[in-house]
Amino acid sequence: MKLSTSRLVILLLSCLIFGFGIMKGQTAEASITTSGSTYTVTSGDDLFNLLTNNKNYWSSQNVPPTDLTIKVANTITLPGYDASLYSGLTNVKVDFQQHQFYAGNYVASRVLIPRTSSAQLTVANVNNTSNATTNQVTGVPNSAGTGTATAYLSTYYGMLFSSDFGLSGGTTSCAAQVTYDNVVYNMPNNLTYNQPLCTYFVPINFTGKNKIITAVSGQQVGEIANLKVSSGTTEIIGGDGSSGLAGGMFYPYYNNLNQADFPIDVAKGATLTLTNKDARAPMFAFIGIANSVTINNQGTLNLNATSAQTTLFGSGTKGVTLNASAQANTNINTAGAAFSNDMGKRSSLVILPTNRVQCFRPRPLFLKIQVLGKTIVP
């Protein structure tokens, strides 16, 4: 059969379009839509595919953009396994657009950040809120987004991004960073395996307005390498008045295995409020190796311990230094001593003369304040 010229042109164009779709491979997936460097997903499987390339979405013909934004269009459940961050990713923002997300496995469902990574990752606009008294929930979306399943409100390994526990023994620093931007994580009841901050050796950062509330059960609020607030207001509350926290509200993780200072940084105009409601566990506890804490405060820092049996800095802390800029505010509010007895006089707060440090407590703190070379013991 002889084809007319117009029909032949149409046939050739159709073949080219079809062939291009095959070359692009996974980009033809209808569940992942794109607009420039913004990708929108509707399921946890698709989110993991973009972050870990576990289903070969990315390829040499389909390279991820340098600045990648992933928008989550609805409530999702993360797959019930761990997968490593794709090495081709550089700057990634996962915007949950005020949706909640669940975990398919309470001891997995995480994207692992390798210790050699320098990726800058952001978890934004999360609204994980529940008054439930048990971690398991039913009737939530399955990870494929094709039906419902039984899943979990929270995991032992933080929010989406974590790192490999086994690698941390040989890690003293990591160039990657996880930023939490406008995150609400409100799980006030005593849930099992509920540890919202768990990046181990990967540094974390806060921007925008964040509020994290958790009673935890047999875990910490976080196993982290640092605390940094670059902008906005961040409040973290741990404990429910019982002895639920295991060892401490925070375990400065890689510091427990390496001789490394634990930094707390608050930028100018930013606010960090930490409140420990546990009946026994300190706010910070070092295990394995004793380490010091350095606080660099240019904004407002509030440290609160509500039980007379808890300290801010517990056993394993060999010293605390506060470097506070002019006009910064540092407020320490404890029902008991601020430091553990084994620290004694080795603990110090070093401040500038124009800084305001307020201490509220019913009995003397174990601290020294150094101003212009003079030592004042409150």
PDB file of N, CA and C in Angstrom, residues 163-204:
ATOM      1  N   SER A 163      20.323   7.954  58.813  1.00  0.00           N
ATOM      2  CA  SER A 163      21.608   7.453  58.323  1.00  0.00           C
ATOM      3  C   SER A 163      21.832   6.070  58.884  1.00  0.00           C
ATOM      4  N   ASP A 164      22.784   5.391  58.354  1.00  0.00           N
ATOM      5  CA  ASP A 164      23.023   4.009  58.731  1.00  0.00           C
ATOM      6  C   ASP A 164      23.677   3.938  60.105  1.00  0.00           C
ATOM      7  N   PHE A 165      23.018   3.285  61.027  1.00  0.00           N
ATOM      8  CA  PHE A 165      23.523   3.127  62.392  1.00  0.00           C
ATOM      9  C   PHE A 165      24.910   2.511  62.398  1.00  0.00           C
ATOM     10  N   GLY A 166      25.144   1.521  61.536  1.00  0.00           N
ATOM     11  CA  GLY A 166      26.418   0.821  61.536  1.00  0.00           C
ATOM     12  C   GLY A 166      27.585   1.669  61.081  1.00  0.00           C
ATOM     13  N   LEU A 167      27.334   2.667  60.216  1.00  0.00           N
ATOM     14  CA  LEU A 167      28.421   3.494  59.704  1.00  0.00           C
ATOM     15  C   LEU A 167      28.943   4.476  60.747  1.00  0.00           C
ATOM     16  N   SER A 168      28.122   4.797  61.718  1.00  0.00           N
ATOM     17  CA  SER A 168      28.436   5.908  62.604  1.00  0.00           C
ATOM     18  C   SER A 168      29.652   5.664  63.490  1.00  0.00           C
ATOM     19  N   GLY A 169      30.033   4.404  63.699  1.00  0.00           N
ATOM     20  CA  GLY A 169      31.177   4.131  64.546  1.00  0.00           C
ATOM     21  C   GLY A 169      32.468   4.753  64.031  1.00  0.00           C
ATOM     22  N   GLY A 170      32.576   4.933  62.726  1.00  0.00           N
ATOM     23  CA  GLY A 170      33.780   5.517  62.166  1.00  0.00           C
ATOM     24  C   GLY A 170      33.580   6.912  61.618  1.00  0.00           C
ATOM     25  N   THR A 171      32.521   7.590  62.030  1.00  0.00           N
ATOM     26  CA  THR A 171      32.190   8.888  61.466  1.00  0.00           C
ATOM     27  C   THR A 171      32.386   9.997  62.492  1.00  0.00           C
ATOM     28  N   THR A 172      33.165  10.997  62.126  1.00  0.00           N
ATOM     29  CA  THR A 172      33.358  12.143  63.013  1.00  0.00           C
ATOM     30  C   THR A 172      32.694  13.391  62.466  1.00  0.00           C
ATOM     31  N   SER A 173      32.386  13.414  61.177  1.00  0.00           N
ATOM     32  CA  SER A 173      31.693  14.560  60.586  1.00  0.00           C
ATOM     33  C   SER A 173      31.058  14.122  59.274  1.00  0.00           C
ATOM     34  N   CYS A 174      30.092  14.915  58.815  1.00  0.00           N
ATOM     35  CA  CYS A 174      29.412  14.620  57.559  1.00  0.00           C
ATOM     36  C   CYS A 174      29.037  15.947  56.923  1.00  0.00           C
ATOM     37  N   ALA A 175      29.244  16.071  55.618  1.00  0.00           N
ATOM     38  CA  ALA A 175      28.989  17.328  54.908  1.00  0.00           C
ATOM     39  C   ALA A 175      27.533  17.504  54.505  1.00  0.00           C
ATOM     40  N   ALA A 176      26.729  16.452  54.646  1.00  0.00           N
ATOM     41  CA  ALA A 176      25.309  16.561  54.333  1.00  0.00           C
ATOM     42  C   ALA A 176      24.599  17.318  55.453  1.00  0.00           C
ATOM     43  N   GLN A 177      23.343  17.699  55.210  1.00  0.00           N
ATOM     44  CA  GLN A 177      22.541  18.370  56.232  1.00  0.00           C
ATOM     45  C   GLN A 177      21.065  18.153  55.945  1.00  0.00           C
ATOM     46  N   VAL A 178      20.296  17.983  57.017  1.00  0.00           N
ATOM     47  CA  VAL A 178      18.844  17.892  56.911  1.00  0.00           C
ATOM     48  C   VAL A 178      18.243  19.116  57.583  1.00  0.00           C
ATOM     49  N   THR A 179      17.440  19.889  56.836  1.00  0.00           N
ATOM     50  CA  THR A 179      16.762  21.076  57.371  1.00  0.00           C
ATOM     51  C   THR A 179      15.280  20.770  57.546  1.00  0.00           C
ATOM     52  N   TYR A 180      14.754  21.130  58.718  1.00  0.00           N
ATOM     53  CA  TYR A 180      13.329  21.002  58.989  1.00  0.00           C
ATOM     54  C   TYR A 180      12.726  22.397  58.916  1.00  0.00           C
ATOM     55  N   ASP A 181      11.772  22.569  57.993  1.00  0.00           N
ATOM     56  CA  ASP A 181      11.196  23.879  57.732  1.00  0.00           C
ATOM     57  C   ASP A 181       9.675  23.811  57.880  1.00  0.00           C
ATOM     58  N   ASN A 182       9.170  24.523  58.883  1.00  0.00           N
ATOM     59  CA  ASN A 182       7.723  24.530  59.141  1.00  0.00           C
ATOM     60  C   ASN A 182       7.183  23.121  59.362  1.00  0.00           C
ATOM     61  N   VAL A 183       7.748  22.461  60.347  1.00  0.00           N
ATOM     62  CA  VAL A 183       7.361  21.088  60.667  1.00  0.00           C
ATOM     63  C   VAL A 183       6.576  21.062  61.974  1.00  0.00           C
ATOM     64  N   VAL A 184       5.386  20.484  61.935  1.00  0.00           N
ATOM     65  CA  VAL A 184       4.617  20.207  63.146  1.00  0.00           C
ATOM     66  C   VAL A 184       4.610  18.695  63.348  1.00  0.00           C
ATOM     67  N   TYR A 185       5.152  18.267  64.469  1.00  0.00           N
ATOM     68  CA  TYR A 185       5.174  16.845  64.827  1.00  0.00           C
ATOM     69  C   TYR A 185       4.625  16.771  66.247  1.00  0.00           C
ATOM     70  N   ASN A 186       3.335  16.544  66.365  1.00  0.00           N
ATOM     71  CA  ASN A 186       2.668  16.591  67.665  1.00  0.00           C
ATOM     72  C   ASN A 186       2.123  15.218  68.015  1.00  0.00           C
ATOM     73  N   MET A 187       2.925  14.446  68.749  1.00  0.00           N
ATOM     74  CA  MET A 187       2.543  13.113  69.214  1.00  0.00           C
ATOM     75  C   MET A 187       2.707  13.105  70.732  1.00  0.00           C
ATOM     76  N   PRO A 188       1.765  13.692  71.486  1.00  0.00           N
ATOM     77  CA  PRO A 188       1.975  13.937  72.908  1.00  0.00           C
ATOM     78  C   PRO A 188       1.874  12.703  73.794  1.00  0.00           C
ATOM     79  N   ASN A 189       1.317  11.620  73.280  1.00  0.00           N
ATOM     80  CA  ASN A 189       1.123  10.436  74.114  1.00  0.00           C
ATOM     81  C   ASN A 189       2.287   9.463  73.998  1.00  0.00           C
ATOM     82  N   ASN A 190       2.285   8.491  74.876  1.00  0.00           N
ATOM     83  CA  ASN A 190       3.412   7.587  75.032  1.00  0.00           C
ATOM     84  C   ASN A 190       3.370   6.485  73.974  1.00  0.00           C
ATOM     85  N   LEU A 191       3.901   6.776  72.790  1.00  0.00           N
ATOM     86  CA  LEU A 191       3.912   5.807  71.699  1.00  0.00           C
ATOM     87  C   LEU A 191       5.219   5.022  71.679  1.00  0.00           C
ATOM     88  N   THR A 192       5.153   3.782  71.266  1.00  0.00           N
ATOM     89  CA  THR A 192       6.351   2.963  71.115  1.00  0.00           C
ATOM     90  C   THR A 192       7.088   3.346  69.829  1.00  0.00           C
ATOM     91  N   TYR A 193       8.412   3.338  69.879  1.00  0.00           N
ATOM     92  CA  TYR A 193       9.251   3.645  68.712  1.00  0.00           C
ATOM     93  C   TYR A 193       8.869   5.001  68.111  1.00  0.00           C
ATOM     94  N   ASN A 194       8.968   6.021  68.913  1.00  0.00           N
ATOM     95  CA  ASN A 194       8.557   7.353  68.470  1.00  0.00           C
ATOM     96  C   ASN A 194       9.718   8.310  68.684  1.00  0.00           C
ATOM     97  N   GLN A 195      10.628   8.369  67.733  1.00  0.00           N
ATOM     98  CA  GLN A 195      11.824   9.195  67.841  1.00  0.00           C
ATOM     99  C   GLN A 195      11.905  10.101  66.616  1.00  0.00           C
ATOM    100  N   PRO A 196      11.373  11.324  66.708  1.00  0.00           N
ATOM    101  CA  PRO A 196      11.231  12.169  65.517  1.00  0.00           C
ATOM    102  C   PRO A 196      12.529  12.695  64.933  1.00  0.00           C
ATOM    103  N   LEU A 197      13.580  12.852  65.748  1.00  0.00           N
ATOM    104  CA  LEU A 197      14.858  13.365  65.247  1.00  0.00           C
ATOM    105  C   LEU A 197      15.908  12.278  65.385  1.00  0.00           C
ATOM    106  N   CYS A 198      16.306  11.705  64.273  1.00  0.00           N
ATOM    107  CA  CYS A 198      17.232  10.578  64.340  1.00  0.00           C
ATOM    108  C   CYS A 198      18.088  10.540  63.077  1.00  0.00           C
ATOM    109  N   THR A 199      19.034  11.469  62.994  1.00  0.00           N
ATOM    110  CA  THR A 199      19.925  11.512  61.831  1.00  0.00           C
ATOM    111  C   THR A 199      21.329  11.028  62.168  1.00  0.00           C
ATOM    112  N   TYR A 200      21.552  10.648  63.437  1.00  0.00           N
ATOM    113  CA  TYR A 200      22.851  10.172  63.879  1.00  0.00           C
ATOM    114  C   TYR A 200      23.968  11.174  63.546  1.00  0.00           C
ATOM    115  N   PHE A 201      24.859  10.856  62.610  1.00  0.00           N
ATOM    116  CA  PHE A 201      26.014  11.721  62.361  1.00  0.00           C
ATOM    117  C   PHE A 201      25.733  12.844  61.368  1.00  0.00           C
ATOM    118  N   VAL A 202      24.532  12.912  60.809  1.00  0.00           N
ATOM    119  CA  VAL A 202      24.206  13.954  59.834  1.00  0.00           C
ATOM    120  C   VAL A 202      23.696  15.197  60.560  1.00  0.00           C
ATOM    121  N   PRO A 203      24.313  16.370  60.363  1.00  0.00           N
ATOM    122  CA  PRO A 203      23.876  17.603  61.039  1.00  0.00           C
ATOM    123  C   PRO A 203      22.454  17.993  60.644  1.00  0.00           C
ATOM    124  N   ILE A 204      21.754  18.669  61.565  1.00  0.00           N
ATOM    125  CA  ILE A 204      20.399  19.122  61.287  1.00  0.00           C
ATOM    126  C   ILE A 204      20.301  20.634  61.459  1.00  0.00           C
TER     127      ILE A 204
END
